[in-house]
mmCIF file of C-alpha atoms in Angstrom:
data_model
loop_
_atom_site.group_PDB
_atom_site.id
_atom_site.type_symbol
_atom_site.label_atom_id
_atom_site.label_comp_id
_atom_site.label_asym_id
_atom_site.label_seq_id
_atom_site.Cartn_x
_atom_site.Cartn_y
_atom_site.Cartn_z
ATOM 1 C CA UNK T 346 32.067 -58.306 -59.870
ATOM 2 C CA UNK T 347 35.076 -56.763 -58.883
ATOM 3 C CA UNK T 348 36.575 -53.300 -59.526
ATOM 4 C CA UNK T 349 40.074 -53.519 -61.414
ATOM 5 C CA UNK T 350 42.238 -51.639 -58.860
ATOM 6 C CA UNK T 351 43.630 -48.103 -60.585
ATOM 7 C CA UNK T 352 45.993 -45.550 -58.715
ATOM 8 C CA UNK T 353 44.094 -41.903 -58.217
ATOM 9 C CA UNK T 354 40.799 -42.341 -56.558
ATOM 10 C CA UNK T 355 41.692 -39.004 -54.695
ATOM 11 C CA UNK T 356 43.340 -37.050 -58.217
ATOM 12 C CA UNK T 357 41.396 -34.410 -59.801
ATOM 13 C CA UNK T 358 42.109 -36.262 -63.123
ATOM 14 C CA UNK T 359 39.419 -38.492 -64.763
ATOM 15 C CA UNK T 360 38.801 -41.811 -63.294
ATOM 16 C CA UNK T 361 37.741 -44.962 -65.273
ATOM 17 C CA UNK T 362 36.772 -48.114 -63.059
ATOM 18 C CA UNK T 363 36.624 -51.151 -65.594
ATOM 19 C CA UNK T 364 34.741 -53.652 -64.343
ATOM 20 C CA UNK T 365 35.565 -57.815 -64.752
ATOM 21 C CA UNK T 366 32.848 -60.231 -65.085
ATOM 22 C CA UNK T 367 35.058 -63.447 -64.909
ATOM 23 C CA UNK T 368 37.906 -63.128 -67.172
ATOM 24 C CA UNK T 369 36.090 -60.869 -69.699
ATOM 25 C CA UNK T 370 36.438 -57.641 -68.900
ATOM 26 C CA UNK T 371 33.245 -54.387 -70.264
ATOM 27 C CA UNK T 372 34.379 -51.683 -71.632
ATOM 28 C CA UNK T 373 33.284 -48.508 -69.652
ATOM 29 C CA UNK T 374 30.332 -46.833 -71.020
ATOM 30 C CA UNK T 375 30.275 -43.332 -72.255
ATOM 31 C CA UNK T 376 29.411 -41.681 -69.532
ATOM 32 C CA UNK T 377 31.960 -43.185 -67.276
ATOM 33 C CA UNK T 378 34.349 -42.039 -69.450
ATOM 34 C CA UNK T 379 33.504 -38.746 -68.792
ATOM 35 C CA UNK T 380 35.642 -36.034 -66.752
ATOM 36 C CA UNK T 381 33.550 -36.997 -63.548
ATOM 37 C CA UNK T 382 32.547 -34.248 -61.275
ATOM 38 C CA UNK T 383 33.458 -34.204 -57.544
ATOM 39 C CA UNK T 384 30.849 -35.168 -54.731
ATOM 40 C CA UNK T 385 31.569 -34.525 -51.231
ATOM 41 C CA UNK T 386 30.055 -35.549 -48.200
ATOM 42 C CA UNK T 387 31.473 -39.051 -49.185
ATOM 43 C CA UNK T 388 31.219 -40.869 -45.359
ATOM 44 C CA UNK T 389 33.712 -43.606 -44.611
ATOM 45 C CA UNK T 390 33.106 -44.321 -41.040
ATOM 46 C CA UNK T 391 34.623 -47.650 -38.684
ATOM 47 C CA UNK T 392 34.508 -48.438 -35.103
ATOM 48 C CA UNK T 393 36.625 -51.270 -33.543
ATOM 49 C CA UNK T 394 37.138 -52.075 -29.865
ATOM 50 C CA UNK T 395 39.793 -54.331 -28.162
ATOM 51 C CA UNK T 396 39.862 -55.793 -24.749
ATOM 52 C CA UNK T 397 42.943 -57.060 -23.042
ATOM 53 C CA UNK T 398 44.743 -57.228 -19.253
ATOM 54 C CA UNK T 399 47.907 -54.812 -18.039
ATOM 55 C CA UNK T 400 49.696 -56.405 -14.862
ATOM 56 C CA UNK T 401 49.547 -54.116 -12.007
ATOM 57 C CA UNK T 402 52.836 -52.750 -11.041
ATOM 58 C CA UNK T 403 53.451 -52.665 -7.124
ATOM 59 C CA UNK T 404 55.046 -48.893 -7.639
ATOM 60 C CA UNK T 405 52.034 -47.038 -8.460
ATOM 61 C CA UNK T 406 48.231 -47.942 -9.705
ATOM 62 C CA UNK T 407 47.648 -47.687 -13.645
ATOM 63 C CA UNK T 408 45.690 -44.466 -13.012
ATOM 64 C CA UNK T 409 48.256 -42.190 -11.617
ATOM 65 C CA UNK T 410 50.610 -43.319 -14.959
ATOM 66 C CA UNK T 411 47.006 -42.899 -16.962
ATOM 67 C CA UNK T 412 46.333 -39.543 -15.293
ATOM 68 C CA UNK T 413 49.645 -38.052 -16.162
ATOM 69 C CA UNK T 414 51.247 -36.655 -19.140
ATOM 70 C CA UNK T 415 54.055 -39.122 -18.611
ATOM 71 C CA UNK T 416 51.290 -41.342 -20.977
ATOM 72 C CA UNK T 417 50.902 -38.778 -23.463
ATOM 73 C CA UNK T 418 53.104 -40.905 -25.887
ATOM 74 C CA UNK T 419 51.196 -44.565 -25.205
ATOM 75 C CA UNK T 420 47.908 -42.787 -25.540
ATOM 76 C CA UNK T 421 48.477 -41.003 -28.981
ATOM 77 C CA UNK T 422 50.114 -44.186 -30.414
ATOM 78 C CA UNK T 423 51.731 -41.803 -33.536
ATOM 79 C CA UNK T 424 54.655 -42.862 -35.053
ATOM 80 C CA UNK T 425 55.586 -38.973 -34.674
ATOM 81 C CA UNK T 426 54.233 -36.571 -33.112
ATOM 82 C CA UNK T 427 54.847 -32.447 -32.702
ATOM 83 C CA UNK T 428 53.246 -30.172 -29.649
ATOM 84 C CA UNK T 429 50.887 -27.389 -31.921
ATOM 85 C CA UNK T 430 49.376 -25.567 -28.432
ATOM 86 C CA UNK T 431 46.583 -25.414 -26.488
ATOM 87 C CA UNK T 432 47.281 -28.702 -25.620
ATOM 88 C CA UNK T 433 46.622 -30.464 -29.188
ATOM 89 C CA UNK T 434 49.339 -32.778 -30.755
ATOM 90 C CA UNK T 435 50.024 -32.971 -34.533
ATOM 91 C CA UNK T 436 50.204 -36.675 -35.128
ATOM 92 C CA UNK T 437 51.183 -39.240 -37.909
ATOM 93 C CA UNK T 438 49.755 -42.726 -37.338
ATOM 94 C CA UNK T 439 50.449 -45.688 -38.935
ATOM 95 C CA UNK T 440 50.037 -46.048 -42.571
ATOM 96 C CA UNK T 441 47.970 -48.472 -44.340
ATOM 97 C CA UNK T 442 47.428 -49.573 -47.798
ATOM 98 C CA UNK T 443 43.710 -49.299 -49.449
ATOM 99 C CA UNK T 444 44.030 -51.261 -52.933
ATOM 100 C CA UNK T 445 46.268 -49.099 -54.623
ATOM 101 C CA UNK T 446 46.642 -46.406 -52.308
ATOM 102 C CA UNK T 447 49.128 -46.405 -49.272
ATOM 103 C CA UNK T 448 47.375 -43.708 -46.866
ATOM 104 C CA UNK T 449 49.175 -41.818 -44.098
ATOM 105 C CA UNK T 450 46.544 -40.340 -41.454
ATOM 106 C CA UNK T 451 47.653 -37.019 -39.968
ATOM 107 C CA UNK T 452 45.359 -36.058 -37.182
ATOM 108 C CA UNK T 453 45.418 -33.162 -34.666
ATOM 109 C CA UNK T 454 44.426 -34.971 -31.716
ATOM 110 C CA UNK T 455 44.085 -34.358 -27.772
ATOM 111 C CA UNK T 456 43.581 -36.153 -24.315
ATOM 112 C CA UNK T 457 40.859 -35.278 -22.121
ATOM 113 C CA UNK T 458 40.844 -36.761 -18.682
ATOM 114 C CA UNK T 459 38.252 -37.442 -16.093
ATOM 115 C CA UNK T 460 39.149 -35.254 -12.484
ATOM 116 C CA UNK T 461 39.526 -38.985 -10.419
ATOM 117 C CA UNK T 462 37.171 -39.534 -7.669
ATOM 118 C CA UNK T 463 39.204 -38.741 -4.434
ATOM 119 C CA UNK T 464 40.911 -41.702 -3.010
ATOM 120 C CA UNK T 465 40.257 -43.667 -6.529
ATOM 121 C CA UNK T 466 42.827 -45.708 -8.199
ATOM 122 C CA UNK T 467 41.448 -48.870 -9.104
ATOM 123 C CA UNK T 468 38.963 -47.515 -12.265
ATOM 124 C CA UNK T 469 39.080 -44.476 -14.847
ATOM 125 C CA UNK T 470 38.416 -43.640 -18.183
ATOM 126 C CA UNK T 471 39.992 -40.489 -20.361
ATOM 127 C CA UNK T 472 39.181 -39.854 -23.887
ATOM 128 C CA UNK T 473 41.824 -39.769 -27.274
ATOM 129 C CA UNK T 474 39.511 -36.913 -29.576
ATOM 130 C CA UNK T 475 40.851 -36.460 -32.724
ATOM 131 C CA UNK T 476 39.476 -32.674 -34.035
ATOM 132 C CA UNK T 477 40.780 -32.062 -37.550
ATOM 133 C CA UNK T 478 43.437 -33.838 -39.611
ATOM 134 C CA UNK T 479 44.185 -35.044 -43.193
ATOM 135 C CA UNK T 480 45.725 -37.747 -45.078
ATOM 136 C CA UNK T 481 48.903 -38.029 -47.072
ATOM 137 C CA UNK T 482 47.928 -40.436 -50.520
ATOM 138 C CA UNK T 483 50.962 -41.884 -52.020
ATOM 139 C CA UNK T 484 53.302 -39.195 -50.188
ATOM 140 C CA UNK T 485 50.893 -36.323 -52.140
ATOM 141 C CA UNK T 486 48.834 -34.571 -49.162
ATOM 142 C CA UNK T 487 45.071 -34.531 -49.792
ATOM 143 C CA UNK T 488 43.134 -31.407 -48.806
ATOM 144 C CA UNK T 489 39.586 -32.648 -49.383
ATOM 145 C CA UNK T 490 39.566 -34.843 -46.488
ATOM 146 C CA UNK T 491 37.328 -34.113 -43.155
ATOM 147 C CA UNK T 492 37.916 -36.645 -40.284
ATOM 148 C CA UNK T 493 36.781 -36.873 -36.532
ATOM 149 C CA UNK T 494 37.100 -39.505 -34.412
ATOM 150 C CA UNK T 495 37.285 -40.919 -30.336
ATOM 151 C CA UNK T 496 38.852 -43.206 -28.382
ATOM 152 C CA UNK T 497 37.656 -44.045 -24.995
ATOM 153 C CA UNK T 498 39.854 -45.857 -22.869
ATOM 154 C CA UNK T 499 38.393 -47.258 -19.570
ATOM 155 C CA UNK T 500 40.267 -49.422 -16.902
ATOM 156 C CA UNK T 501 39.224 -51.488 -14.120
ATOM 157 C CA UNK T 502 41.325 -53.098 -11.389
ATOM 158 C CA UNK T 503 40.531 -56.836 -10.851
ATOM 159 C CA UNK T 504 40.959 -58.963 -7.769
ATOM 160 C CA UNK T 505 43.952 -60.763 -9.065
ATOM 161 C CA UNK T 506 45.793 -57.909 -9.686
ATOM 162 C CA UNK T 507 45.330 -56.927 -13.031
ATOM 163 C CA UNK T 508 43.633 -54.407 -14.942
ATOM 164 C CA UNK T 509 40.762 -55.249 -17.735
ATOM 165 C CA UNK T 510 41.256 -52.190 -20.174
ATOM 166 C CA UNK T 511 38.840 -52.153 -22.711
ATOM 167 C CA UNK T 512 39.941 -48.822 -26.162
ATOM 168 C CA UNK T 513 36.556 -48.419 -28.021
ATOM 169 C CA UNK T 514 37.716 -46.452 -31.142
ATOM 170 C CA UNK T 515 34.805 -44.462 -33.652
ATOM 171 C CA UNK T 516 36.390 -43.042 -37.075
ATOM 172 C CA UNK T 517 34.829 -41.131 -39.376
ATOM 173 C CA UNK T 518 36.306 -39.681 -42.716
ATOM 174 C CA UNK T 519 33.927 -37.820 -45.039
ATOM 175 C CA UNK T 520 36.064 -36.990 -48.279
ATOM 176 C CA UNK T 521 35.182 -35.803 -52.111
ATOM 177 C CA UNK T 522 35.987 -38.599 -55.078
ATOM 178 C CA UNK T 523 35.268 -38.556 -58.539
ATOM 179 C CA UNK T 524 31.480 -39.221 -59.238
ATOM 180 C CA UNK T 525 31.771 -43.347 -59.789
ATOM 181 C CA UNK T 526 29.363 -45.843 -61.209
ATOM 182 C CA UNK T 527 26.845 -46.861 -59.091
ATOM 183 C CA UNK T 528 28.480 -50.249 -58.845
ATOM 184 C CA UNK T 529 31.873 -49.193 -58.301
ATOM 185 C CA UNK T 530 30.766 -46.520 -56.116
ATOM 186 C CA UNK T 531 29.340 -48.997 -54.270
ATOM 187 C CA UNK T 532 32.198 -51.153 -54.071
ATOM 188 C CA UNK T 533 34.701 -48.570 -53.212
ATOM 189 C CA UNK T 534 32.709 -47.276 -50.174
ATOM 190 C CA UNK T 535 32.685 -51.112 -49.018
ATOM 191 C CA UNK T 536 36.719 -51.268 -49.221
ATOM 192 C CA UNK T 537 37.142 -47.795 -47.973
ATOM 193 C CA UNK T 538 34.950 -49.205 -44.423
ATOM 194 C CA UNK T 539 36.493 -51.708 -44.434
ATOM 195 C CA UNK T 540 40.179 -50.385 -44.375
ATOM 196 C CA UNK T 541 38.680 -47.387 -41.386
ATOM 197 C CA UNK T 542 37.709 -50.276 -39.599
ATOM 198 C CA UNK T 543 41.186 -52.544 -39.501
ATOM 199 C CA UNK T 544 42.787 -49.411 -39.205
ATOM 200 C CA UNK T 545 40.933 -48.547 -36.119
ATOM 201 C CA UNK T 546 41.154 -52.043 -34.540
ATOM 202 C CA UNK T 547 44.954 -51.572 -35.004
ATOM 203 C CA UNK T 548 45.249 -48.384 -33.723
ATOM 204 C CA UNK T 549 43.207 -49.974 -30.372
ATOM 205 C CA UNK T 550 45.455 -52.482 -29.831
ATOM 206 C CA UNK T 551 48.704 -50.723 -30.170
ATOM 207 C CA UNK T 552 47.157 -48.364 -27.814
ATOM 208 C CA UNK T 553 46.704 -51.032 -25.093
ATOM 209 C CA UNK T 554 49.799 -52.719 -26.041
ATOM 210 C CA UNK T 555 51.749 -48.959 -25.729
ATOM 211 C CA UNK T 556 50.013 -48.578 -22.215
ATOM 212 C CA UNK T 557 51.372 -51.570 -20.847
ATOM 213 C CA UNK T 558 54.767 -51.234 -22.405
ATOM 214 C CA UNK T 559 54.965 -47.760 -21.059
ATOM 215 C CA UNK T 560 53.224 -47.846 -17.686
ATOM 216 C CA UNK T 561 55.983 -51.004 -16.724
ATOM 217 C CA UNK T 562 58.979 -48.672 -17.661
ATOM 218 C CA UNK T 563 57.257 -45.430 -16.161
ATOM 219 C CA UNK T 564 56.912 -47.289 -13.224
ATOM 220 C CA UNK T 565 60.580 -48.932 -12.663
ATOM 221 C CA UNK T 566 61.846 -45.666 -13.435
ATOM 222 C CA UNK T 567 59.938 -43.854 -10.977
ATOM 223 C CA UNK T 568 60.847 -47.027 -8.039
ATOM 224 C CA UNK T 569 64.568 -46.109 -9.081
ATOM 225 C CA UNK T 570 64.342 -42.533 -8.715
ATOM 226 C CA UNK T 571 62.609 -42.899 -5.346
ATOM 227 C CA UNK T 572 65.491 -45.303 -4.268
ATOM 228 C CA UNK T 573 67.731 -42.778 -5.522
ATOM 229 C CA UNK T 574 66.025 -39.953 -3.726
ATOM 230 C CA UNK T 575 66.174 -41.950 -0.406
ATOM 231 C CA UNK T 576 69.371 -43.097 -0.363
#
């Protein structure tokens, strides 16, 4: 069975999932026709991880670009992003769709790096922590949406020169809906993982691919400066 897609999961208005069995669709019963009440504590929650190689630049190692805010931008992978103190960003990641829905995460979000080990360049790890935030549904903002989530980035130097850098992303979104059917209930919570989940493995490899976008530039700029400095 599938349930027939419909356009305000996250409205206050009454919600009637009609379920198909084959081309025949049943008519909800009474009781789902009823104004539903709201449940919270609703948990959709996704984890993704991506694995992938950054070329080392001959400038400077991957941990002093890593290290500084100069990779504030790569590591936050927002499409925009505003400074709201204490060293927290505001940011707006990518959008996805979920059935009907197109959903724009808003998080509040903030880098914590590790203090290097003197002399250390060739590993690290910081953290992406994500401490509050919402969601925009279909442009309208929704207000009864709790998320937290991490992203731990770790990076090794090999011995051909590379860097193995391995984003672990955990997500978790507890939100109130409409009280469902058991079945669509049940069917609803199994989209809504799935669409944390491909959200986070997207957001993990944009991050890697933003590091090694941003690290190459970071680090010709910084060889030009020098040359410019010493001329």
């Amino acid at each position: 069975m599938q349930p027939q897609l419909f356009s305000a999961y996250f409205a206050s208005s009454p919600i009637i999932p009609a379920l198909h069995w084959g081309h025949h669709p049943l008519p909800p019963s009474p009781a789902m026709l009823a104004k539903p009440a709201l449940e919270t504590a609703t948990l959709l929650s996704g984890a993704a991880s991506e694995r992938d190689t950054v070329q080392e630049c001959s400038h400077a190692p991957l941990s002093s670009f890593l290290n500084s805010c100069a990779s504030d931008a790569a590591l936050l992978a927002a499409e925009s992003r505003e400074d709201i103190g204490e060293g927290m960003q505001r940011c707006e990641l990518a959008s996805f769709d979920f059935l009907s829905l197109h959903i724009q995460p808003v998080f509040d979000m903030c880098i914590e790096r590790s203090e290097p080990h003197m002399g250390e360049t060739s590993s690290g790890d910081l953290v992406v922590r994500v401490s509050g935030g919402g969601v925009r549904v279909n442009d309208d903002w929704n207000s009864r949406v709790s998320i937290d989530a991490i992203n731990k980035l770790v990076w090794t130097r090999t011995e051909d020169g590379h860097y193995d850098v391995h984003s672990s992303i955990n997500m978790n979104i507890s939100l109130s809906i409409p009280r469902l059917h058991p079945m669509a209930r049940t069917a609803w919570t199994a989209a809504g993982r799935a669409a944390v989940r491909s959200a986070c493995k997207r957001t993990a490899k944009k991050l890697i691919r933003n590091v090694r976008q941003d690290y190459a530039e970071w680090s010709a700029a910084s060889m030009e400066l020098d040359g410019t400095q010493n001329a």
